[in-house]
Short mmCIF file of C-alpha atoms in Angstrom, two decimals:
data_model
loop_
_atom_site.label_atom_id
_atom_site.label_comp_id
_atom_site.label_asym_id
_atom_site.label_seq_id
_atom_site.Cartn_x
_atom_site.Cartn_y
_atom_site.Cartn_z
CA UNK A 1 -11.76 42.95 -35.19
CA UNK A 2 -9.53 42.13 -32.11
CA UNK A 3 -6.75 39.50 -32.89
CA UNK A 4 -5.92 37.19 -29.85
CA UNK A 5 -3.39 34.54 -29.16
CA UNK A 6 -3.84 31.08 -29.73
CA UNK A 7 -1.13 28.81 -28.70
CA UNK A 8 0.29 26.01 -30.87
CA UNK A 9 -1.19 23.06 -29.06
CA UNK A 10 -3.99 23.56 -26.66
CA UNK A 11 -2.57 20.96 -24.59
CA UNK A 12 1.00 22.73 -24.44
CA UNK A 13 2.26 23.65 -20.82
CA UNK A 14 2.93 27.09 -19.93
CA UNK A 15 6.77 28.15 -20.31
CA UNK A 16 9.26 30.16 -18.43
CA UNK A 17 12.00 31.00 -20.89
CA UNK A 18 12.50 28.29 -22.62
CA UNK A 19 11.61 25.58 -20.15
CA UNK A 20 8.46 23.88 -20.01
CA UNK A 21 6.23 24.45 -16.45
CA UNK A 22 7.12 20.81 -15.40
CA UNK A 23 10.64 21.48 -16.27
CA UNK A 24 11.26 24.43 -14.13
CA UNK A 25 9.80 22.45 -10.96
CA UNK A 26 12.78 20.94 -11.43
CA UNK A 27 14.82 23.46 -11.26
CA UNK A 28 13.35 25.15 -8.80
CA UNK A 29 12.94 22.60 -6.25
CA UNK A 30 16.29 21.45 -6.47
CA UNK A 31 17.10 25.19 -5.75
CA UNK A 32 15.44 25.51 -2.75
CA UNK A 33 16.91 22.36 -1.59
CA UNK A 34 20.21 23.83 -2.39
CA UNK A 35 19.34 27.08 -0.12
CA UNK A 36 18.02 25.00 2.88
CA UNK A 37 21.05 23.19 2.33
CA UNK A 38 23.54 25.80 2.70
CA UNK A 39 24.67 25.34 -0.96
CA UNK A 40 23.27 27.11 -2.91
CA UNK A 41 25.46 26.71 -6.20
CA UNK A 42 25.55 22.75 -5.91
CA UNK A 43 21.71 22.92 -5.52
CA UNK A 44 21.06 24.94 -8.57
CA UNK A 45 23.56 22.92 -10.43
CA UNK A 46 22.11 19.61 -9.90
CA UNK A 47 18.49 21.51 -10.34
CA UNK A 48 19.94 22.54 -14.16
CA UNK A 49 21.29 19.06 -15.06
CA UNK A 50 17.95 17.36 -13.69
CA UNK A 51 16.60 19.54 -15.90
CA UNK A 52 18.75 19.41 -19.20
CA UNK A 53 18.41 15.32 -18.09
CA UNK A 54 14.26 15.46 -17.72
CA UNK A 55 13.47 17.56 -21.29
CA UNK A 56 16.27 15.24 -23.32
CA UNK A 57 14.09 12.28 -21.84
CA UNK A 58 11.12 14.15 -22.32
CA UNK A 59 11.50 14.74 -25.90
CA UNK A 60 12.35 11.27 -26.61
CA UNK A 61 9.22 9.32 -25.00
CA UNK A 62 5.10 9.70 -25.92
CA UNK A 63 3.90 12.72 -24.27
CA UNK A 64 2.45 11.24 -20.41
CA UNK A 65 4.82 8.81 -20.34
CA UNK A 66 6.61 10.07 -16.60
CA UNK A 67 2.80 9.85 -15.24
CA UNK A 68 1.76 6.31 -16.40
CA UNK A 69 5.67 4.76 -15.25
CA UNK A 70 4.94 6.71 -11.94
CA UNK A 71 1.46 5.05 -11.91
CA UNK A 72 2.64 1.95 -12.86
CA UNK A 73 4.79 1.85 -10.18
CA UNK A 74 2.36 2.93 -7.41
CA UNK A 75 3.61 6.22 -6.70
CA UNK A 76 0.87 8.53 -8.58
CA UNK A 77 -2.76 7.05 -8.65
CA UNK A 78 -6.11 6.74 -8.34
CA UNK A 79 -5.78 4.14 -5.60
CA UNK A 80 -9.70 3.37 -4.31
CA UNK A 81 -11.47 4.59 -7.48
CA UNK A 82 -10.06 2.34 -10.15
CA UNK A 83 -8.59 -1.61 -10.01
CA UNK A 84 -4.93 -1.95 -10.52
CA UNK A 85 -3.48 -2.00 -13.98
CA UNK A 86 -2.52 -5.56 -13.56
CA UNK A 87 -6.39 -6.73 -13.24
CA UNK A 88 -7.46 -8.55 -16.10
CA UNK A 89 -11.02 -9.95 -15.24
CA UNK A 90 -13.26 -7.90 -12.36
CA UNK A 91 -16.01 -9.97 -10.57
CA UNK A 92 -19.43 -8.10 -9.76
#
């Protein structure tokens, strides 16, 4: 009988070390700022502290809590195929 893997939580994201995949965007894209920037060290500096800063606050709230305060606040959405959170009452 083969044995095969099966992670903790099915919902769990993938990791790279010991980061999180939504962790290392982080880190990454505050890299590559850092190299179009010409600074590479303050870039990947800033990219580890938003990091460290994101998985403290991470740990601490209900798991989708970044995506509903970014929807909340009309940056990530479903603008045109649902109402507005605020709606209480829809008319037909």
């Amino acid at each position: 009988m083969e044995q095969h893997y099966l992670p903790r939580y099915l919902n769990a994201l993938p990791q790279l070390l010991w980061w999180e995949l939504d962790e290392v965007m982080f880190l990454a894209g505050f890299t590559f700022l850092g190299i179009m920037a010409d600074a590479q060290l303050i870039g990947a500096g800033v990219g580890f502290l938003s990091t460290k800063f994101y998985a403290s606050f991470k740990r601490k709230k209900q798991p989708g809590f970044l995506k509903h305060w970014f929807y909340s606040k009309g940056l990530y959405g479903l603008k045109g195929k649902y109402p507005d959170y605020w709606i209480k009452e829809l008319m037909m």
